[in-house]
Short mmCIF file of C-alpha atoms in Angstrom, two decimals:
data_model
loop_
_atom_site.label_atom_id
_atom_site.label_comp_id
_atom_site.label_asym_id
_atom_site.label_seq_id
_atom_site.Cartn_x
_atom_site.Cartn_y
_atom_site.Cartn_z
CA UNK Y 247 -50.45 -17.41 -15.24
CA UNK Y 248 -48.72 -17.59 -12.29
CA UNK Y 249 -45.34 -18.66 -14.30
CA UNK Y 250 -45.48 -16.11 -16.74
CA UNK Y 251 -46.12 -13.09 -14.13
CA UNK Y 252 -42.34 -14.54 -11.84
CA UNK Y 253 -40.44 -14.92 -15.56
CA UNK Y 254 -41.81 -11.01 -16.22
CA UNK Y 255 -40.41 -9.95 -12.56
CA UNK Y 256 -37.27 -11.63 -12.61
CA UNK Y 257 -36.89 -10.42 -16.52
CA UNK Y 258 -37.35 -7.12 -15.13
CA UNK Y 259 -34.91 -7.54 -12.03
CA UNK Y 260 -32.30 -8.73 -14.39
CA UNK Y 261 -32.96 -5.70 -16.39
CA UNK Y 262 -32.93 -3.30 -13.51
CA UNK Y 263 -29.16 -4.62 -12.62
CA UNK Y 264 -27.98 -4.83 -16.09
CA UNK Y 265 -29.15 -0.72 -16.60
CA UNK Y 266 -27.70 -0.54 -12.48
CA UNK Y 267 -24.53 -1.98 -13.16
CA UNK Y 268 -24.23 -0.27 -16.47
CA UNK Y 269 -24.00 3.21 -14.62
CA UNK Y 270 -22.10 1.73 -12.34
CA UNK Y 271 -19.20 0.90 -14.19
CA UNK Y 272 -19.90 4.73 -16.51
CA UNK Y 273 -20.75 1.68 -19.83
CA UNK Y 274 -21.61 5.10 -21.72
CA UNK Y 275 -19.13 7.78 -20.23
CA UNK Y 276 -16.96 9.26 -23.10
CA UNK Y 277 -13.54 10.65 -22.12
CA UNK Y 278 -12.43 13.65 -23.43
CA UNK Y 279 -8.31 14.20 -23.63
CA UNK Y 280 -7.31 17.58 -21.63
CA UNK Y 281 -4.02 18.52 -19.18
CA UNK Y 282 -3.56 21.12 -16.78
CA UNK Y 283 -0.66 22.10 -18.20
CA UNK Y 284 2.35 20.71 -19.86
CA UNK Y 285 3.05 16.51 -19.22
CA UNK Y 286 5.51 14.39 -19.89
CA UNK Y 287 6.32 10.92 -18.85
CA UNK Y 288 8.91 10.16 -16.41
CA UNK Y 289 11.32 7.30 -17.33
CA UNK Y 290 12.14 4.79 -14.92
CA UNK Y 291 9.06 3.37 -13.57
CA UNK Y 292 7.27 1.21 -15.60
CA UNK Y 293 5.40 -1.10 -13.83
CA UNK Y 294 2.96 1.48 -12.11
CA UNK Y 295 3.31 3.73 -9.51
CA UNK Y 296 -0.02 2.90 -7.33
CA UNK Y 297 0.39 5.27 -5.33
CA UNK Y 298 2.36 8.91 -4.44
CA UNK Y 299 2.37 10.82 -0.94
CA UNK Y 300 4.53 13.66 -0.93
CA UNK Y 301 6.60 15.12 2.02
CA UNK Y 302 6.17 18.83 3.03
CA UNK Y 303 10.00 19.44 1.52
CA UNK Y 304 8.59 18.20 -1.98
CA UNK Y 305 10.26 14.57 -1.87
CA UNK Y 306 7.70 12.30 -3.61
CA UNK Y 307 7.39 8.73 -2.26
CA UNK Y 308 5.48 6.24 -4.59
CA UNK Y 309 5.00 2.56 -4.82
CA UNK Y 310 5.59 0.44 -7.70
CA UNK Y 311 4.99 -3.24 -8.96
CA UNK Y 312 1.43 -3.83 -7.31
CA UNK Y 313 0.90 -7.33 -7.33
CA UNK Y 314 -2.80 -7.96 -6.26
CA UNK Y 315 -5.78 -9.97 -6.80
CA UNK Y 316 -8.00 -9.20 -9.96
CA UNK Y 317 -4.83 -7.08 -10.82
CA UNK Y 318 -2.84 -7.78 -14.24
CA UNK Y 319 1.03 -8.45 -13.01
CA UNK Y 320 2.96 -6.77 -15.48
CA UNK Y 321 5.62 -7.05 -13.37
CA UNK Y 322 5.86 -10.77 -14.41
CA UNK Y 323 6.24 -11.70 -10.45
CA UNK Y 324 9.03 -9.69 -9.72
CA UNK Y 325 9.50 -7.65 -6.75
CA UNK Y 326 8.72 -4.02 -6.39
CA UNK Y 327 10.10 -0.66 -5.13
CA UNK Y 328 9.47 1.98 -3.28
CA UNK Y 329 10.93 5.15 -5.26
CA UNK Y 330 11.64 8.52 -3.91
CA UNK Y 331 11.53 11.73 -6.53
CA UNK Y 332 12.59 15.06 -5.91
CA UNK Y 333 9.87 17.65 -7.50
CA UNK Y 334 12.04 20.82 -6.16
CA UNK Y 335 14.86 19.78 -9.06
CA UNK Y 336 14.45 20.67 -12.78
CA UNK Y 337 13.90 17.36 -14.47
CA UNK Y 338 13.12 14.97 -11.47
CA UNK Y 339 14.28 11.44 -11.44
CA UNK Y 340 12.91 8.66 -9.44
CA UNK Y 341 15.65 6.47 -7.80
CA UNK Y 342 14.61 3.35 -5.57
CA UNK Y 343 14.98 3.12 -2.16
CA UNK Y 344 17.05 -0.11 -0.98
CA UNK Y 345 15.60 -2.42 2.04
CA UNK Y 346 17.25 -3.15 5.19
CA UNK Y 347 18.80 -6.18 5.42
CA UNK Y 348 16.20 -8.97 6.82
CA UNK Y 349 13.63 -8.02 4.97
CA UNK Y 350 12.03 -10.12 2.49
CA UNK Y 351 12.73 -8.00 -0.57
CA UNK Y 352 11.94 -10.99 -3.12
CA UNK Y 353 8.46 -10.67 -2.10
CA UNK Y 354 7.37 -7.03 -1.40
CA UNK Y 355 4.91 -6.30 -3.23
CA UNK Y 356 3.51 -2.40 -2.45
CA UNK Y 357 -0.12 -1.24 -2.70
CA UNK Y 358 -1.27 2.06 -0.90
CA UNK Y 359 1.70 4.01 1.83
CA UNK Y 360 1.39 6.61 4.51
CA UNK Y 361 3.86 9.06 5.96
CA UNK Y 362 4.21 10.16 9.94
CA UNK Y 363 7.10 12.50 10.55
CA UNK Y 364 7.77 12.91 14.23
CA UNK Y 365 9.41 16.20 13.20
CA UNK Y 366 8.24 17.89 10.58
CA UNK Y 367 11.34 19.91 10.16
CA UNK Y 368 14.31 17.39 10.51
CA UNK Y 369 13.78 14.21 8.55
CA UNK Y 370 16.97 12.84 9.70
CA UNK Y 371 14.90 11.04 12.67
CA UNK Y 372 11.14 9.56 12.95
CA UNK Y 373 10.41 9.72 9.28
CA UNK Y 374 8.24 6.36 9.48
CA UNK Y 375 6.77 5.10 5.95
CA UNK Y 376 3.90 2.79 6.01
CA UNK Y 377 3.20 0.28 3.55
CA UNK Y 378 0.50 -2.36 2.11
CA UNK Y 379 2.24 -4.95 1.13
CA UNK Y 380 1.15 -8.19 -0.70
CA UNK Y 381 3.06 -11.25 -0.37
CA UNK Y 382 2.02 -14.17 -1.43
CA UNK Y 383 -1.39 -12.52 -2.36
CA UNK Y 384 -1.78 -12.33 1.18
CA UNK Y 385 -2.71 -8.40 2.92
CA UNK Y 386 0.11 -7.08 5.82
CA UNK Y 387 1.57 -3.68 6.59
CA UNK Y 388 4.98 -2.82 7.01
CA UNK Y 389 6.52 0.13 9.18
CA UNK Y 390 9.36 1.50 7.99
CA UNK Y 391 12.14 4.10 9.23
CA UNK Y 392 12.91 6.17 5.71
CA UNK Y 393 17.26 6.81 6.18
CA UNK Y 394 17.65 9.37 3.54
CA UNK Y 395 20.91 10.03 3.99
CA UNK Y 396 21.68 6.34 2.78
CA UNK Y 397 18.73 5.93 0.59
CA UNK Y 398 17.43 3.18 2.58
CA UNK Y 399 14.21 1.89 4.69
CA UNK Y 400 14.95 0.45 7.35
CA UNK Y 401 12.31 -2.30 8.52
CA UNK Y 402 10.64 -1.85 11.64
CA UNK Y 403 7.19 -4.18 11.59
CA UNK Y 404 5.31 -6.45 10.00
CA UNK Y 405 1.56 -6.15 11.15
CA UNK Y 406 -0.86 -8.80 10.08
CA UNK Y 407 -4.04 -8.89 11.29
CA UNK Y 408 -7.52 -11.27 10.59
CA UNK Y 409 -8.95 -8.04 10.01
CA UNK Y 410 -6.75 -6.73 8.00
CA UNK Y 411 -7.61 -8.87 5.40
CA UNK Y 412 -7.50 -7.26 1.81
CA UNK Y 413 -5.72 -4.55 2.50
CA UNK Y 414 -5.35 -1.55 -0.02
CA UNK Y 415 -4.42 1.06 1.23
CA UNK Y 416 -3.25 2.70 5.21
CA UNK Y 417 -3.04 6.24 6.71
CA UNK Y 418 -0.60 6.85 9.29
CA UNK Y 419 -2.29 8.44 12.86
CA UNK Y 420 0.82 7.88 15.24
CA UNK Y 421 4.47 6.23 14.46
CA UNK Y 422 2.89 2.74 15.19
CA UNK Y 423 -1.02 3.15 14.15
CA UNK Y 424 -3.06 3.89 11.40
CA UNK Y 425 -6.77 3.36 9.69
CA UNK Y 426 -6.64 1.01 6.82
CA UNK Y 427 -9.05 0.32 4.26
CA UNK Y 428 -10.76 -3.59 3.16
CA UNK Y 429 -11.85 -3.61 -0.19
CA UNK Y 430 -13.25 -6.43 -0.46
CA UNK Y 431 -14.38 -9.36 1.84
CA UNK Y 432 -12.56 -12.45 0.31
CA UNK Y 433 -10.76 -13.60 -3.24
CA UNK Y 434 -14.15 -15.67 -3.96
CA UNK Y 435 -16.74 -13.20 -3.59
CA UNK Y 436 -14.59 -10.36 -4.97
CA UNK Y 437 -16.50 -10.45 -8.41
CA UNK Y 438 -20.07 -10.88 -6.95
CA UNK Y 439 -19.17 -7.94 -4.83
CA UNK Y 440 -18.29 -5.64 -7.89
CA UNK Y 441 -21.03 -6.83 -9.61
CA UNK Y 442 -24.25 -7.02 -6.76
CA UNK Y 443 -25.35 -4.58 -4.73
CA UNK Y 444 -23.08 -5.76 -1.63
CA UNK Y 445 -21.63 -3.49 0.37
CA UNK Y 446 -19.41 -5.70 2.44
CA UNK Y 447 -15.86 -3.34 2.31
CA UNK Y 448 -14.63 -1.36 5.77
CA UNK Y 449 -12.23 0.70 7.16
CA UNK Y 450 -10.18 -1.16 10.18
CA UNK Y 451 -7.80 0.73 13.30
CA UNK Y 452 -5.12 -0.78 14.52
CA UNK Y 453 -2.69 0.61 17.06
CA UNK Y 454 0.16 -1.94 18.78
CA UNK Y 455 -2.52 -2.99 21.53
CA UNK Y 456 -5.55 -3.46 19.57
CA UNK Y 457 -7.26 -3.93 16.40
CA UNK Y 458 -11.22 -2.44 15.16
CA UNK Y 459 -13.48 -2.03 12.21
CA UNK Y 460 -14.25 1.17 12.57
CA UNK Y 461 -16.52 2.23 9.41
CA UNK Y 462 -18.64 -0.29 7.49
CA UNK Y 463 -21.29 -0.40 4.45
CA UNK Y 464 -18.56 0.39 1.50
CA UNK Y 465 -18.71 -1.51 -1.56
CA UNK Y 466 -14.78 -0.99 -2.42
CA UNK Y 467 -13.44 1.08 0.22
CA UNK Y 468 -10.34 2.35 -1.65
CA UNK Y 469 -8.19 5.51 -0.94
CA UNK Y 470 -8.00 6.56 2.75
CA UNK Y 471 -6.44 9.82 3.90
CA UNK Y 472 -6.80 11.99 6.97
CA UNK Y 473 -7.69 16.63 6.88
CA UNK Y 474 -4.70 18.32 7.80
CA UNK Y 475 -5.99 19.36 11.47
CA UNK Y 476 -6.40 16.03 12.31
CA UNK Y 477 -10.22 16.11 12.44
CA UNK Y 478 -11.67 14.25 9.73
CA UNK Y 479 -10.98 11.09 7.50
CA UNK Y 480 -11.71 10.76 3.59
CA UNK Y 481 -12.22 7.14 2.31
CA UNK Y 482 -12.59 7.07 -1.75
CA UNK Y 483 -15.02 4.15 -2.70
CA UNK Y 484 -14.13 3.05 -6.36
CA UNK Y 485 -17.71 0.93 -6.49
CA UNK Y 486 -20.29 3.55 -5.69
CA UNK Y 487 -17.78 6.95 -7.46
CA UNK Y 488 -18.22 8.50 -3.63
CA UNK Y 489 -15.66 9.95 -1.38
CA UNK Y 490 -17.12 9.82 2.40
CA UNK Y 491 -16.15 12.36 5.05
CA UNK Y 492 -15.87 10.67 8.44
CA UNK Y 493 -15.49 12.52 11.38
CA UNK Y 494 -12.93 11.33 13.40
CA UNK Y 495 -13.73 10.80 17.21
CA UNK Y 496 -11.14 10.71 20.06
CA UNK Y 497 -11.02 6.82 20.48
CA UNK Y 498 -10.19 6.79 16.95
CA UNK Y 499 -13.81 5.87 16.02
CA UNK Y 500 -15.45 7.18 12.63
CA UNK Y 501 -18.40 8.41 11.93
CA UNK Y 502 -20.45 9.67 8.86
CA UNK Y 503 -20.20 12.97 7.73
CA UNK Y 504 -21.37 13.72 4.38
CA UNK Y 505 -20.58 11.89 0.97
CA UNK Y 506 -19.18 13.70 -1.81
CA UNK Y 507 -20.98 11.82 -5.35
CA UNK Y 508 -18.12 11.60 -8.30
CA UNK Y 509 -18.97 11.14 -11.82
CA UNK Y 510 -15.72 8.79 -11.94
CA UNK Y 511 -14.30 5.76 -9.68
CA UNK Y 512 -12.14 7.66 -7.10
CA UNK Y 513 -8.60 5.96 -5.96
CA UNK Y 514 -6.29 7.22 -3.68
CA UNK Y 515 -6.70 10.43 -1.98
CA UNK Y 516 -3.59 12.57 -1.39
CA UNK Y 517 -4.27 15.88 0.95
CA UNK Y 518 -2.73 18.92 0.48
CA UNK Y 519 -1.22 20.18 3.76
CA UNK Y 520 -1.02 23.37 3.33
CA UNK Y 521 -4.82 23.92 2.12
CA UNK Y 522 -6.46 20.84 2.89
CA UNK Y 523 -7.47 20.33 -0.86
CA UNK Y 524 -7.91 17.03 -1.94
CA UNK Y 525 -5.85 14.89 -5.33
CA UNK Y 526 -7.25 11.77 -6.43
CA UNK Y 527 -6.36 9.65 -9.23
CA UNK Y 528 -9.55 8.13 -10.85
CA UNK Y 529 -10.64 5.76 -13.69
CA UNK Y 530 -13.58 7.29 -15.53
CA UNK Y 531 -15.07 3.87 -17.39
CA UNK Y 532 -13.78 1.08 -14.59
CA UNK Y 533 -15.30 -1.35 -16.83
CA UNK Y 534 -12.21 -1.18 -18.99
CA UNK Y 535 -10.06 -1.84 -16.02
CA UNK Y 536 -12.49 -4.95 -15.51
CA UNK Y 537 -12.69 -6.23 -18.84
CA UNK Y 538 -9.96 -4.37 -21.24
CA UNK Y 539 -6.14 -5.03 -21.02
CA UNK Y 540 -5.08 -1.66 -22.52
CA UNK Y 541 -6.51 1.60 -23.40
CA UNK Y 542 -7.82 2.24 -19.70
CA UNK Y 543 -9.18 5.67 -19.55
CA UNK Y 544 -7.56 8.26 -16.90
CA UNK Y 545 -9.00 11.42 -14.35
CA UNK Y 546 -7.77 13.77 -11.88
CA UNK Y 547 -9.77 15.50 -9.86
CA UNK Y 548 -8.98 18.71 -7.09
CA UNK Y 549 -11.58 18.79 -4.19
CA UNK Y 550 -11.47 21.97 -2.51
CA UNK Y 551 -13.21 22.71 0.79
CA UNK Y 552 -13.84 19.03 0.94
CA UNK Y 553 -14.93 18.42 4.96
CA UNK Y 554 -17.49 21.69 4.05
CA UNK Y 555 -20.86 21.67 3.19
CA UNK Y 556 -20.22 22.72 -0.32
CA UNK Y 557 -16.78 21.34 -1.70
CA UNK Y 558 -15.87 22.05 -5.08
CA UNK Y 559 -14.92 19.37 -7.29
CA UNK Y 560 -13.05 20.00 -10.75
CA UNK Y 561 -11.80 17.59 -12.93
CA UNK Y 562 -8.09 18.72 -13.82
CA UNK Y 563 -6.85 15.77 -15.91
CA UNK Y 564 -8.48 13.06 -18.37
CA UNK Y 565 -6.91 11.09 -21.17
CA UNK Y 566 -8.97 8.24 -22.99
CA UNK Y 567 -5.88 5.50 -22.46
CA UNK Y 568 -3.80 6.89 -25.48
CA UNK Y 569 -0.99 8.29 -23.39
CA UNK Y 570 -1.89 7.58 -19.58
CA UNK Y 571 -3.62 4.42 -18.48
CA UNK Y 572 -5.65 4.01 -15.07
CA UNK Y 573 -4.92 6.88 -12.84
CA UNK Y 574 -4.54 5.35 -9.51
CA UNK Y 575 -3.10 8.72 -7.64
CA UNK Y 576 -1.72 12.13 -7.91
CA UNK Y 577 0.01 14.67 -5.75
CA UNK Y 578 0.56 18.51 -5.93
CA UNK Y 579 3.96 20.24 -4.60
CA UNK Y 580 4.10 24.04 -6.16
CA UNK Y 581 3.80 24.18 -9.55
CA UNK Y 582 4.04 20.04 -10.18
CA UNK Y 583 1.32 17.60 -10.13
CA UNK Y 584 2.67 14.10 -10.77
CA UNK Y 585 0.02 11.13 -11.99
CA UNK Y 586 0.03 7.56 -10.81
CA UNK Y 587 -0.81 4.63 -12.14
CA UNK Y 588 -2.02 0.82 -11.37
CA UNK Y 589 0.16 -0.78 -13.91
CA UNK Y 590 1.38 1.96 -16.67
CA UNK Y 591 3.66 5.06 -16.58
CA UNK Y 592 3.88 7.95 -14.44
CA UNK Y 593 3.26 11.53 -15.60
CA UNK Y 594 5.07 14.82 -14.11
CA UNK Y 595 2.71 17.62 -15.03
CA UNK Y 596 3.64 21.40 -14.89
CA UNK Y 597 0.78 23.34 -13.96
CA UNK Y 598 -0.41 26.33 -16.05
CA UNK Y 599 -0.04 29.65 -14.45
#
């Protein structure tokens, strides 16, 4: 008797997490195609675009040619780029940035960047550009000085930390700090993570004297970006379709604020400076990025009024895979919203009036 009451509980367990992980991964979400305006893809990238920050004069950084664990590498190994695009211009281009001399270009391989401008007028000087890189499948960050007037980034650092282990994506605090975000807790348990109800993922400060986990209990802490007045953090977790408000405390600690619950799998988060409003790229049924090697669904969404008690969350964007595959990021600048990708195109979007 006792046999056949343990195989009925640990049938129903398994059934629990199979119906669990199900909803999880949004098994029975249908994606519906709509745009916020008129899209087109831009040529010239075509090994993703991970991830896009934009700088208050409308210059578009993004990162191409992720190379990451779990991660198809349709890059076939090569390196990637760092591209800069002009959305104040008619029919932007992206053009590449070149890397200082020194610098182990055959290897750089970008995930998730931050900007810190010393001055926010005159880009000539202090423009620093941080990046998650991945060489060797290995997590670092670089610091860079952005030249623009010879369309180069100059190397500054290489930070590598134990605790900066998996690595995905950074926001910049100060020219030589920043928050960074763990998604997972090692290359063997990575699956078992997805999969169980683990929630072993943080969020980790470093500065040039010190290095802290300084927000814990994520199960794929994702996207990290900071409210313009300086006061709060937003960290996207992709496992749980959550964004989490942390309050930022003076010695850099987080703490919990309030959680914003997605119907989608949130990716990076791009803030609006100007209003505070919150872009994230997003992957509606992530069980097609698990399992599928094409026709991986898409989603924008705009998050107004997010560090309030009642934000507002609208989806802007969704396309089933057929023209846009895996959102990964977007940023607004005026009229423009451009889409990122993991490992597809990028889309420049003119926004309806």
């Amino acid at each position: 008797m006792w046999k056949r009451v343990i195989c009925v509980s640990l049938l129903a367990i398994l059934a629990e997490r199979i119906v669990n992980i199900s909803i999880m991964l949004n098994l029975f979400r249908q994606v519906q195609n709509y745009e916020p305006g008129k899209c087109r893809i831009i040529d010239g990238m075509i090994f993703g675009s991970e991830d896009i920050t934009v700088l208050p004069n409308g210059i578009a950084l993004i990162s191409s040619g992720l190379k990451y664990p779990g991660i198809i590498d349709r890059n076939e190994g090569k390196p990637g780029h760092i591209y800069w695009l002009d959305l104040n211009a008619e029919d932007p281009q992206p053009k590449p940035f070149s890397l200082s001399s020194g610098f182990d270009a055959g290897n750089f391989h970008p995930h998730g960047i931050s900007y810190f401008l010393e001055d926010q007028d005159d880009y000539s000087e202090g423009a620093h550009l941080f990046v998650v890189n991945h060489p060797f499948q290995k997590s670092q960050v670089e610091i860079f000085e952005i030249d623009f007037e010879f369309n180069m980034l100059m190397h500054q650092k290489t930070i590598k930390d134990e605790l900066l282990h998996h690595v995905n994506d950074v926001v910049a605090i100060t020219p030589t700090s920043f928050y960074g975000t763990n998604d997972h807790y090692s290359d063997g348990t990575m699956l078992f993570e997805v999969l169980l109800p683990l929630k072993l993922s943080d969020v980790v400060f470093y500065n040039s004297t010190t290095t802290i986990i300084v927000a814990t209990g994520f199960g794929f802490a994702n996207g990290i970006n900071m409210s313009p007045d300086g006061k709060y953090v937003y960290v996207s977790d992709t496992k749980t379709s959550e964004i989490h408000v942390l309050r930022k405390n003076e010695d850099f600690t987080l703490e919990p604020e309030r959680i914003i619950a997605l119907n989608t799998h949130p990716d990076n988060i791009e803030v609006d400076r100007t209003t505070g409003d919150l872009w994230i790229g997003c992957c509606p049924e992530s069980w097609k990025f698990i399992f599928a090697k094409d026709m991986i669904s898409s989603e924008v969404l705009h998050i107004e009024n997010a560090s309030s008690l009642e934000p507002t969350v609208t989806s802007v964007y969704a396309n089933n895979g057929s023209v846009l595959q895996g959102t990964s990021s977007a940023a607004r600048h005026g009229h423009h919203l451009l889409l990122g990708t993991v490992i597809h195109r990028t889309m420049l979007c003119t926004l309806a009036e």
